[in-house]
PDB file of C-alpha atoms in Angstrom:
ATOM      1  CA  UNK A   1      -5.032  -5.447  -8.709  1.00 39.00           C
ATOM      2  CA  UNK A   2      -1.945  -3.955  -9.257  1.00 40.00           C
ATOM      3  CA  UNK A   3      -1.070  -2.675 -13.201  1.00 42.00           C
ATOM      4  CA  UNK A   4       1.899  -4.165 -15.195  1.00 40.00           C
ATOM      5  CA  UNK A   5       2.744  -0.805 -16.620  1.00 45.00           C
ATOM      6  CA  UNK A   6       5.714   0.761 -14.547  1.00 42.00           C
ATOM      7  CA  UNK A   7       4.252   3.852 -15.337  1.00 45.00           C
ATOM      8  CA  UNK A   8       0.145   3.633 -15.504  1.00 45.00           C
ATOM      9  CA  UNK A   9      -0.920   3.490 -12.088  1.00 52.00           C
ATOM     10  CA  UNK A  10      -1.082   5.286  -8.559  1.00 53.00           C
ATOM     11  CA  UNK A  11      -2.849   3.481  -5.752  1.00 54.00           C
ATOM     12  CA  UNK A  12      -4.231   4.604  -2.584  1.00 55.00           C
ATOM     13  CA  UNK A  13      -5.559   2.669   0.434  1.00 51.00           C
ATOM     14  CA  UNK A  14      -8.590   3.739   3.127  1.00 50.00           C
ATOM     15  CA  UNK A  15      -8.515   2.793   6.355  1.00 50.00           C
ATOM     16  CA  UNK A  16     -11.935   4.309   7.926  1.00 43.00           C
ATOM     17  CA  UNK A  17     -11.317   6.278  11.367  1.00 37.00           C
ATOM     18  CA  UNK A  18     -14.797   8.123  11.530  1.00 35.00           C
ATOM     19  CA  UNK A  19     -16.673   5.427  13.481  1.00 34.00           C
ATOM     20  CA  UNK A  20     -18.097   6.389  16.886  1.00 39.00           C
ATOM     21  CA  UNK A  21     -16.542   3.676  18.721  1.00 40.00           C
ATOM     22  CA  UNK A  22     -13.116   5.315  19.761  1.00 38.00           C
ATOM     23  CA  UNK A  23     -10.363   2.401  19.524  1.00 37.00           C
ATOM     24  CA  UNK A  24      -8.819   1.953  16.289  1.00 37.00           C
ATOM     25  CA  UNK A  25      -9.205  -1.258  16.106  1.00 37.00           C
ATOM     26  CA  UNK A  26     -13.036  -1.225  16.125  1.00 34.00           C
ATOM     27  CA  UNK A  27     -12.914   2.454  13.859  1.00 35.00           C
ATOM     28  CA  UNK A  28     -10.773   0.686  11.078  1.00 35.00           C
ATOM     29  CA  UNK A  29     -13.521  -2.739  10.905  1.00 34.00           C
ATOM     30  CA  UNK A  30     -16.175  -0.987   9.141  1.00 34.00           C
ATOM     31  CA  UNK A  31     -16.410  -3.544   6.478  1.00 33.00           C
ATOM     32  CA  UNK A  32     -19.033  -5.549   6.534  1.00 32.00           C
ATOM     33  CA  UNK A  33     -17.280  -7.438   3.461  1.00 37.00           C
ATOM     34  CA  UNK A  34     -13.432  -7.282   4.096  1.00 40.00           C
ATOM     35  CA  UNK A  35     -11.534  -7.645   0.755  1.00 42.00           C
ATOM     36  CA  UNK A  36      -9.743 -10.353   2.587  1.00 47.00           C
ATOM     37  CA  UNK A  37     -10.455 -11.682   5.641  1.00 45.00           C
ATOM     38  CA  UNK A  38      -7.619 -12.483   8.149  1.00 46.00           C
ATOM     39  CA  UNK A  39      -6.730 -16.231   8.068  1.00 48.00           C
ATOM     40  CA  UNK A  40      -7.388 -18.432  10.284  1.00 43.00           C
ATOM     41  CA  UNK A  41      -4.992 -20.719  11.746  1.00 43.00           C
ATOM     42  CA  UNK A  42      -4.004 -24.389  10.272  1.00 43.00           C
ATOM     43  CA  UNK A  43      -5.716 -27.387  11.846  1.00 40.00           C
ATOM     44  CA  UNK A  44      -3.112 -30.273  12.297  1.00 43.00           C
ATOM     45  CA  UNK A  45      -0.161 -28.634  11.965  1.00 44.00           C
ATOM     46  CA  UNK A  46      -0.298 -28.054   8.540  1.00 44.00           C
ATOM     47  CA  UNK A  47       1.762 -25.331   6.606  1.00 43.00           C
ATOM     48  CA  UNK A  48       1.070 -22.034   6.372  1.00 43.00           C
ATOM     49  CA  UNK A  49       0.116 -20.266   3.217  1.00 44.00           C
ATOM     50  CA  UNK A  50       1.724 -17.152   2.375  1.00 44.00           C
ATOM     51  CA  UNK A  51      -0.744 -15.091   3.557  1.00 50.00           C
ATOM     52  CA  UNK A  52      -0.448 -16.834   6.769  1.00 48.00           C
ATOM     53  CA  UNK A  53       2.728 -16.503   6.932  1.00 45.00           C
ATOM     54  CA  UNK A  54       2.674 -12.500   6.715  1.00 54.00           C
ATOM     55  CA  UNK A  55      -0.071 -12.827   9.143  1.00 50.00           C
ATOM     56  CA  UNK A  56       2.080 -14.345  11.879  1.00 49.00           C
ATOM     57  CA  UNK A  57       5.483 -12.189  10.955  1.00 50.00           C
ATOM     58  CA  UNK A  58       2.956  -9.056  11.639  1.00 51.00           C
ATOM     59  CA  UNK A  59       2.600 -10.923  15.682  1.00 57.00           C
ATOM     60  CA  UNK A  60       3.273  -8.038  17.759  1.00 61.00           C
ATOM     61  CA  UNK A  61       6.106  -7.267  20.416  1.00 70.00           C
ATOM     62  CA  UNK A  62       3.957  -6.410  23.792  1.00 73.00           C
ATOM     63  CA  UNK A  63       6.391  -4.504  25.132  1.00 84.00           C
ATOM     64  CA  UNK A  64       5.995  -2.145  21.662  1.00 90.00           C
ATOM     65  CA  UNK A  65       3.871   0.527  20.184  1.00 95.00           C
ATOM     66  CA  UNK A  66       2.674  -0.496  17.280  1.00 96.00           C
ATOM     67  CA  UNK A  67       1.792   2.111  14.402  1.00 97.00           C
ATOM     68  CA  UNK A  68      -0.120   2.990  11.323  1.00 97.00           C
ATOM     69  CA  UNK A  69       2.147   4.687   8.645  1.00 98.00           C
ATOM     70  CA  UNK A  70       1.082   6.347   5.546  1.00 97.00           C
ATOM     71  CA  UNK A  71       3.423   7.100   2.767  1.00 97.00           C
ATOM     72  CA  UNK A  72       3.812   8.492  -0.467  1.00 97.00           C
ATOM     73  CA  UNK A  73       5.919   7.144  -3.135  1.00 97.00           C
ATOM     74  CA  UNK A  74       7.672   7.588  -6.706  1.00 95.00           C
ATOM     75  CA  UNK A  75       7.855   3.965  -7.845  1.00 94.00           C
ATOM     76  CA  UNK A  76      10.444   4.501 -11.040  1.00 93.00           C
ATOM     77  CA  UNK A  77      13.246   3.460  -8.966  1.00 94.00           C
ATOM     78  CA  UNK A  78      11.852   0.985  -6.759  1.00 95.00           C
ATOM     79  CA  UNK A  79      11.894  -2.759  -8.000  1.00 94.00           C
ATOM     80  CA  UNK A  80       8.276  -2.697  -6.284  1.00 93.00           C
ATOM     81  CA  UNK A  81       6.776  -2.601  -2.607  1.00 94.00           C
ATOM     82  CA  UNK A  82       7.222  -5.912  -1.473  1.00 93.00           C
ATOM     83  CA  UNK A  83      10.887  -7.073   0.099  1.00 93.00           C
ATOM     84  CA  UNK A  84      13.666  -8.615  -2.357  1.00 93.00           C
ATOM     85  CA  UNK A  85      17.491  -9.899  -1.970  1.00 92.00           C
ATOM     86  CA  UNK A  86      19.547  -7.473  -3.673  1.00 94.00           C
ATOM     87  CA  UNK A  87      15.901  -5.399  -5.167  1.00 95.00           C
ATOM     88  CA  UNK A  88      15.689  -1.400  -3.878  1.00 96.00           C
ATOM     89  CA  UNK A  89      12.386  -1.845  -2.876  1.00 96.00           C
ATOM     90  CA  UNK A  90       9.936   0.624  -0.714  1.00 97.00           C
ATOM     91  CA  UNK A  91       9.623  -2.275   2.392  1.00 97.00           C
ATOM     92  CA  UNK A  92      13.044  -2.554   2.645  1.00 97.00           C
ATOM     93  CA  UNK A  93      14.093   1.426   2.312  1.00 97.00           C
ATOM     94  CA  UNK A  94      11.428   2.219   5.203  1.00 98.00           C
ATOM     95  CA  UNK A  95      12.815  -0.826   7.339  1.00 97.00           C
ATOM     96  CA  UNK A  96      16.123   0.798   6.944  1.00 97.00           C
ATOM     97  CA  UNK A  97      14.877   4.449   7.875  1.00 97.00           C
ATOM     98  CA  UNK A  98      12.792   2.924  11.044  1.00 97.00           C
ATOM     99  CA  UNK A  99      16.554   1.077  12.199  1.00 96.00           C
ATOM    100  CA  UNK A 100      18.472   3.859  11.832  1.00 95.00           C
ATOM    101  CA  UNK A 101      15.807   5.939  14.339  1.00 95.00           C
ATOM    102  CA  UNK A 102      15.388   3.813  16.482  1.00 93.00           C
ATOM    103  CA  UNK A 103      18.762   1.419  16.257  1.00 91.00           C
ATOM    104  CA  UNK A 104      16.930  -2.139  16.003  1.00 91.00           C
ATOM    105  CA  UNK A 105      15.588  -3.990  13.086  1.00 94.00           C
ATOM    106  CA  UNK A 106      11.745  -3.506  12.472  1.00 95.00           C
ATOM    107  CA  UNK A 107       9.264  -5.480  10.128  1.00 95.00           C
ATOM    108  CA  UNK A 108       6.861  -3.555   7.732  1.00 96.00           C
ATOM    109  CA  UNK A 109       3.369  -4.879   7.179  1.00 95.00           C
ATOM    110  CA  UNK A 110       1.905  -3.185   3.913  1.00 96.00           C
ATOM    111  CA  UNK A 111      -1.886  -2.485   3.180  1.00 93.00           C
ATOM    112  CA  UNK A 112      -1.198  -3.045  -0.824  1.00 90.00           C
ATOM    113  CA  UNK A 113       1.664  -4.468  -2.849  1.00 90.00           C
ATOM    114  CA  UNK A 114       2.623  -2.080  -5.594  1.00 92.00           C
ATOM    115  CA  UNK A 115       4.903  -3.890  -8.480  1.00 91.00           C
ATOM    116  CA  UNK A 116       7.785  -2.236  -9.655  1.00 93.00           C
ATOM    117  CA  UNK A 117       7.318   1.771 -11.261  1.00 91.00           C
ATOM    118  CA  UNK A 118       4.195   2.409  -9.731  1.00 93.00           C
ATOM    119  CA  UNK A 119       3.620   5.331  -7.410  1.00 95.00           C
ATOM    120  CA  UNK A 120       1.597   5.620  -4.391  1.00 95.00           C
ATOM    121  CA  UNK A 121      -0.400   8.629  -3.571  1.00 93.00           C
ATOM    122  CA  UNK A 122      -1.115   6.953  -0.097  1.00 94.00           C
ATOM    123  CA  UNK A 123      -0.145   3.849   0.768  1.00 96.00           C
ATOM    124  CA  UNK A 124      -0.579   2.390   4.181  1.00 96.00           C
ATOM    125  CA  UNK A 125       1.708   0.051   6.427  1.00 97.00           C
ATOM    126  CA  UNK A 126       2.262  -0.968  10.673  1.00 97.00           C
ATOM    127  CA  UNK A 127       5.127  -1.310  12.593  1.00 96.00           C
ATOM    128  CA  UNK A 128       5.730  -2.423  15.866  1.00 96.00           C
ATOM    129  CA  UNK A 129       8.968   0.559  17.366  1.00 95.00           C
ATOM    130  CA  UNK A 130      10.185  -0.627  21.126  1.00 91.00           C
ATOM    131  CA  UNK A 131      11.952   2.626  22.233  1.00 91.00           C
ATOM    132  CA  UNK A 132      14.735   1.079  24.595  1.00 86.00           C
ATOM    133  CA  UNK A 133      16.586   3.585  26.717  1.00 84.00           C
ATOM    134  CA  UNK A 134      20.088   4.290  25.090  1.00 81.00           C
ATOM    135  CA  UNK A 135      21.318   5.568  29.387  1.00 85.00           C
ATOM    136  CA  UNK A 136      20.186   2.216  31.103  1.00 85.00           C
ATOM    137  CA  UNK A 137      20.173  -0.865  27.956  1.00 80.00           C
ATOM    138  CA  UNK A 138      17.183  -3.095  28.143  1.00 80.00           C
ATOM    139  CA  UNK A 139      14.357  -0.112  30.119  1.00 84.00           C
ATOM    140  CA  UNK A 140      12.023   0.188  27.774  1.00 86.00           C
ATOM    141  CA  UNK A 141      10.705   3.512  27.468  1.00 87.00           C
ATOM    142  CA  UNK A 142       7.618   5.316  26.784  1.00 90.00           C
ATOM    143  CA  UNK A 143       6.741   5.130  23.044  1.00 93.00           C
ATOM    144  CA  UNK A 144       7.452   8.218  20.572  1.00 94.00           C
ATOM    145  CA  UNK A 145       4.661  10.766  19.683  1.00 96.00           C
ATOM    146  CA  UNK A 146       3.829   9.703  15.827  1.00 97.00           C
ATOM    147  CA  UNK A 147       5.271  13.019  15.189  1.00 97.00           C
ATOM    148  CA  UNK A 148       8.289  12.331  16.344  1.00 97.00           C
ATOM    149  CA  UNK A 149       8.214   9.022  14.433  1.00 97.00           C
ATOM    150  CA  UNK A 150       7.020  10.888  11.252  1.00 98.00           C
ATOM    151  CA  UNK A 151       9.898  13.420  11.547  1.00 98.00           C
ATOM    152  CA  UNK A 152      12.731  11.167  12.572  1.00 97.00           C
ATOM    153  CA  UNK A 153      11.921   8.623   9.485  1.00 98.00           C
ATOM    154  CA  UNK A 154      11.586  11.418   6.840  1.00 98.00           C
ATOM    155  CA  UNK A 155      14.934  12.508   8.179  1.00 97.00           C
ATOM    156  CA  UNK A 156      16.471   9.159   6.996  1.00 97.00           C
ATOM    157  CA  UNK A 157      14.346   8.828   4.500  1.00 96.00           C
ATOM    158  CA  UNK A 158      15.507  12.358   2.872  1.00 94.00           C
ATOM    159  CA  UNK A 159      19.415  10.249   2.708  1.00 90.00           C
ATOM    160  CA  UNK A 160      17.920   7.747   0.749  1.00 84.00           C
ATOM    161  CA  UNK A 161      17.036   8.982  -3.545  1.00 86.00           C
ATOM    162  CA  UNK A 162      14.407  11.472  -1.825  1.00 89.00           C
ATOM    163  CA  UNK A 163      11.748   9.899  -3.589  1.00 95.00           C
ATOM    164  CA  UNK A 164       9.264   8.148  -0.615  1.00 97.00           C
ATOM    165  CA  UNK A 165       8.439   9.905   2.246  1.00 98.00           C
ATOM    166  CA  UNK A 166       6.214   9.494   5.681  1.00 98.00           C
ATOM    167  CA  UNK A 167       2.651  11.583   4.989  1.00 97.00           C
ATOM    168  CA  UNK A 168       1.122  10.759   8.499  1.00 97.00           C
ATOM    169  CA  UNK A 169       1.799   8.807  11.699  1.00 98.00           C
ATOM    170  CA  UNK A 170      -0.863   7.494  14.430  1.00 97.00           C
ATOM    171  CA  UNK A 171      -0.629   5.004  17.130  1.00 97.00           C
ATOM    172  CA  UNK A 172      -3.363   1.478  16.615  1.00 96.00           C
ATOM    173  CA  UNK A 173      -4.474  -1.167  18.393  1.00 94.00           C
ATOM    174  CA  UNK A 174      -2.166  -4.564  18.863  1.00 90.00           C
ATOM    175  CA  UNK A 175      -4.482  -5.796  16.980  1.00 92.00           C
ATOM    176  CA  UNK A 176      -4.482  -3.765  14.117  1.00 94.00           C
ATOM    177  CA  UNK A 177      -2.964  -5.158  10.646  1.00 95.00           C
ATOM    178  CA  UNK A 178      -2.374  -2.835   7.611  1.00 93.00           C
ATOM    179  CA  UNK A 179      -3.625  -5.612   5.249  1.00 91.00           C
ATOM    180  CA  UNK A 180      -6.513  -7.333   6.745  1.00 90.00           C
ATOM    181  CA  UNK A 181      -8.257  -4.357   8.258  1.00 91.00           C
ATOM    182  CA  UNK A 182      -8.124  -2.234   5.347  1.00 87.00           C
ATOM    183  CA  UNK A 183     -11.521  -1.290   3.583  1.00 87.00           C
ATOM    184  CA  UNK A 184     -10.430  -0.378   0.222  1.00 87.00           C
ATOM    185  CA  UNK A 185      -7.670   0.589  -2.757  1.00 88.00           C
ATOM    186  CA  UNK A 186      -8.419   3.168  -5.006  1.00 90.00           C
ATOM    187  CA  UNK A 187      -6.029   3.392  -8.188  1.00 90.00           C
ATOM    188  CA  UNK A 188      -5.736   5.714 -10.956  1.00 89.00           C
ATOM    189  CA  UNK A 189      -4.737   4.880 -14.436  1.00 89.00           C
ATOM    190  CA  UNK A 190      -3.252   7.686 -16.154  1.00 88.00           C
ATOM    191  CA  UNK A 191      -3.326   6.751 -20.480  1.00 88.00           C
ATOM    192  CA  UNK A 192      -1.627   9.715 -23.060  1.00 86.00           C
ATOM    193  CA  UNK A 193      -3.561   8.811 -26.221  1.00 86.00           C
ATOM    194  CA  UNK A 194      -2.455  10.522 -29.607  1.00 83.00           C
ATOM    195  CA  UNK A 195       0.911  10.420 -31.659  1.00 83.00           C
ATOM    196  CA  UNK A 196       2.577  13.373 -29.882  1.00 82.00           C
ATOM    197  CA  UNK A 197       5.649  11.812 -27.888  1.00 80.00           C
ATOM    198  CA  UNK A 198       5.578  11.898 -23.861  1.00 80.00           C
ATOM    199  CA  UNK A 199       6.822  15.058 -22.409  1.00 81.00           C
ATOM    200  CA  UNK A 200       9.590  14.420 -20.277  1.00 83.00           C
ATOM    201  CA  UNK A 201       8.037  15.652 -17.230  1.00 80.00           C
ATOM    202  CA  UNK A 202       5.065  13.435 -17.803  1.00 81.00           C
ATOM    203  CA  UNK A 203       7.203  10.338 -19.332  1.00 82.00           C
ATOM    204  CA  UNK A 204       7.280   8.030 -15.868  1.00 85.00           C
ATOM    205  CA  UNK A 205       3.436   9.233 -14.745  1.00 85.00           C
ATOM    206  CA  UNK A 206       1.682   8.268 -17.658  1.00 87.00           C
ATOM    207  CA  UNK A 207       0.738   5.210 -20.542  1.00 87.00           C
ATOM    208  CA  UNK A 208       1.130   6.732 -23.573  1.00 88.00           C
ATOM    209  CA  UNK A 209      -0.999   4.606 -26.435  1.00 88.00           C
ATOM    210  CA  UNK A 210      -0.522   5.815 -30.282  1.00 88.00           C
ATOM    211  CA  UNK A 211      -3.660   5.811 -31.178  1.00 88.00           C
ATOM    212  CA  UNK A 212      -6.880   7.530 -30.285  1.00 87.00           C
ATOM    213  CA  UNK A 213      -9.863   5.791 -27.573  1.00 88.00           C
ATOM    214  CA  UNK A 214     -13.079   4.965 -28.437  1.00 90.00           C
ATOM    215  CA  UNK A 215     -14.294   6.684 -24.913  1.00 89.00           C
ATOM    216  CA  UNK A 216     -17.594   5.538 -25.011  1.00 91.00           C
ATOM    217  CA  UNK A 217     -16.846   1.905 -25.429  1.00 93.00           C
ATOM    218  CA  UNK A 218     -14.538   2.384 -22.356  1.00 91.00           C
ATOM    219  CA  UNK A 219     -17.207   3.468 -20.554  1.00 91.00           C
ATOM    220  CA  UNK A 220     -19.541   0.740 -21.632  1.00 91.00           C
ATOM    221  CA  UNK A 221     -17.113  -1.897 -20.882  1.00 91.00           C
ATOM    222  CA  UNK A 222     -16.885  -0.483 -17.304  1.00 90.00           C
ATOM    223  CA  UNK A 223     -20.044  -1.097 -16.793  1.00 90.00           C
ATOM    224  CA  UNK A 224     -19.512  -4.346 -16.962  1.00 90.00           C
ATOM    225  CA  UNK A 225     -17.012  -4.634 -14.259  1.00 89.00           C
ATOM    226  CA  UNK A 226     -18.429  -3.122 -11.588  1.00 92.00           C
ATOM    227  CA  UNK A 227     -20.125  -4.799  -9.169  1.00 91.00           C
ATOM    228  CA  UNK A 228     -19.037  -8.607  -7.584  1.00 92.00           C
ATOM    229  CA  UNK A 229     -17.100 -10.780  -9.773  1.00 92.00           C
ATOM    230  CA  UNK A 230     -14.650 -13.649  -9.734  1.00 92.00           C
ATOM    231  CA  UNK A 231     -11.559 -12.110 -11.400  1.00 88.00           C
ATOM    232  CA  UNK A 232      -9.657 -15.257 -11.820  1.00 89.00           C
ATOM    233  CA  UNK A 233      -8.493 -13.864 -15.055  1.00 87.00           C
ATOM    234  CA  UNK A 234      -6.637 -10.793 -13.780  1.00 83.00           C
ATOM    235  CA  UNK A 235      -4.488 -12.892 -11.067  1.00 83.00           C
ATOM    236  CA  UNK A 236      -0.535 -13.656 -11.515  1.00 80.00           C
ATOM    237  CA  UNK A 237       0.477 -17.162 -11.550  1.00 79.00           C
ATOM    238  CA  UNK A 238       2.064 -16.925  -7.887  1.00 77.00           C
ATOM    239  CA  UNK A 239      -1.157 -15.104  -6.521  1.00 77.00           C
ATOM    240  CA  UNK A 240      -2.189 -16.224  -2.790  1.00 73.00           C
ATOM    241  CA  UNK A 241      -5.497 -14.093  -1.946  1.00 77.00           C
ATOM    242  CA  UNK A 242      -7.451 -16.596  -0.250  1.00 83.00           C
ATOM    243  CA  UNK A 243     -10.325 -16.122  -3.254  1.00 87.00           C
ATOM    244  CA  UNK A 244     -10.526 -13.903  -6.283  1.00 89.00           C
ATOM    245  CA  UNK A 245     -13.936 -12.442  -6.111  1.00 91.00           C
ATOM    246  CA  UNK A 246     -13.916  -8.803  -5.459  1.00 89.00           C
ATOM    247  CA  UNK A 247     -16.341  -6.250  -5.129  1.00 89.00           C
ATOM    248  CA  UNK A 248     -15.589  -3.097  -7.602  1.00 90.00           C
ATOM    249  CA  UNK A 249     -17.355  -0.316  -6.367  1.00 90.00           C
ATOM    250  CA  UNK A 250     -16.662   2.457  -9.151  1.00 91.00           C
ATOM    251  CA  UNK A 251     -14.801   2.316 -12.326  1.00 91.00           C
ATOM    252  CA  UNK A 252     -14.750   4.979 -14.910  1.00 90.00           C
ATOM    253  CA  UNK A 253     -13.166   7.368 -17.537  1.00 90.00           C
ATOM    254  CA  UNK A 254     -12.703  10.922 -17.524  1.00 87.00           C
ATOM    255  CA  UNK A 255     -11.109  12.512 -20.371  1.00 84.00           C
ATOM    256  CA  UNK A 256      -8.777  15.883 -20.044  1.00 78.00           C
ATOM    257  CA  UNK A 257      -9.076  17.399 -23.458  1.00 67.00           C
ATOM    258  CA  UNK A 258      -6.523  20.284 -22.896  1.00 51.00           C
ATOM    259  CA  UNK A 259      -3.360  17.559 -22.367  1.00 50.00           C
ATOM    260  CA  UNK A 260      -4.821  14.391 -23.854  1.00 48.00           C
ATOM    261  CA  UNK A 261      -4.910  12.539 -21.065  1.00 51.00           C
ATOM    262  CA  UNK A 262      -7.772  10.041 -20.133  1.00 54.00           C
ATOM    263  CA  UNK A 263      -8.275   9.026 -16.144  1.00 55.00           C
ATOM    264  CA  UNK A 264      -9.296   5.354 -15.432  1.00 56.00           C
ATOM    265  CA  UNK A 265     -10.570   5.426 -11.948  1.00 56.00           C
ATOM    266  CA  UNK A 266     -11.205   1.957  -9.714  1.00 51.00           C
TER     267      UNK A 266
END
């Protein structure tokens, strides 16, 4: 779920690397209920559904490295996460960073879709980078260090408005995908209640709501949400999750007295 509010909501996405087991692919599977599982293919020819489709443009190049990239984000100037004609979006300012290092287009697989105005904390995308030699066209090379990769793309990135930037770097499996191996998104809500105006500084991090919350009742209401649930009701008109039961694991409200600000947690 991401929140209509350009300014409400910060997400950040886990991918678990603690397991025992020491390929990524196997370390980032510990879920034994995936938020959405990766399709499978279309008996008959039939057409692909979106998801599909993202599944099959995320196919990777064997004669590539493929990588996991975490970023950080201020979302007030981006028209969202997800590619657009003619949109500033964060997809297509990374694509542009990663073709500048490396001089060939790339595609960028997000974890999470962020609409436009909201920030990341951490969000989480993979790329496929074939480093061909510049001396002899066409030799393919051995791939970059990720902190080479991290410090080349920040280096573009810095031309762009300075406002997303490349937090960490590691080389995964072929097989990884941002999306369907990812365990879990964690968002915060940030809500100024009271009829003092926004500061300035706070104007594009924060909902600000006239009147005062009944805390409690947030908290009972909750409740109520967490657990496993069919949120049919929350989904956009274009949605294309393959089902819209989720499994909330912790949602809650924390008020900060000293600034009026009240922390919604999922």
């Amino acid at each position: 779920m991401t929140d209509r509010n350009p300014a409400a909501a910060s997400s950040k996405r886990h991918c678990d690397l603690s397991l025992d087991d020491p390929t990524p692919s196997a370390k980032l599977q510990r879920c034994s209920e995936p938020s959405e599982p990766t399709p499978a293919g279309k008996p008959n020819g039939g057409a692909a559904t979106g998801e599909e489709s993202e599944m099959m443009a995320g196919a990777r190049n064997p004669r590539a490295q493929r990588y996991l990239v975490a970023v950080e984000y201020i979302g007030t100037r981006f028209s969202g996460s997800q590619k657009q004609p003619n949109q500033r979006t964060v997809t297509g300012v990374l694509e542009e960073a990663f073709h500048r290092f490396i001089g060939q287009p790339v595609s960028i697989i997000f974890s999470s879709r962020t609409d436009a105005g909201v920030h990341a904390l951490s969000n989480v995308c993979h790329v496929d980078v074939e480093r061909i030699s510049k001396r002899k066209p066409g030799e393919v090379l051995t791939p970059h260090e990720p902190g080479v990769v991290k410090r080349a793309v920040n280096h573009f990135l810095l031309k762009s408005e300075g406002d997303i930037m490349v937090t960490d770097v590691c080389c995964v499996a072929p097989d990884f995908h941002a999306r369907y191996k990812s365990l879990e998104r964690t968002y915060h809500y940030r809500l100024l209640a009271g009829p003092e105006s926004t500061s300035v500084f706070e104007k594009n991090s924060v909902w600000h709501i006239s009147e005062d919350l009944d805390i409690q009742s947030m908290k009972k209401a909750c409740s109520i949400l967490v657990g496993h649930h069919d949120f049919s009701s929350f989904r956009a008109a274009g949605c294309q999750a393959n089902s819209p039961v989720r499994t909330l694991d912790e949602l809650s409200v924390t008020e900060e007295t000293r600034h009026g600000i009240f922390w919604e947690r999922i």
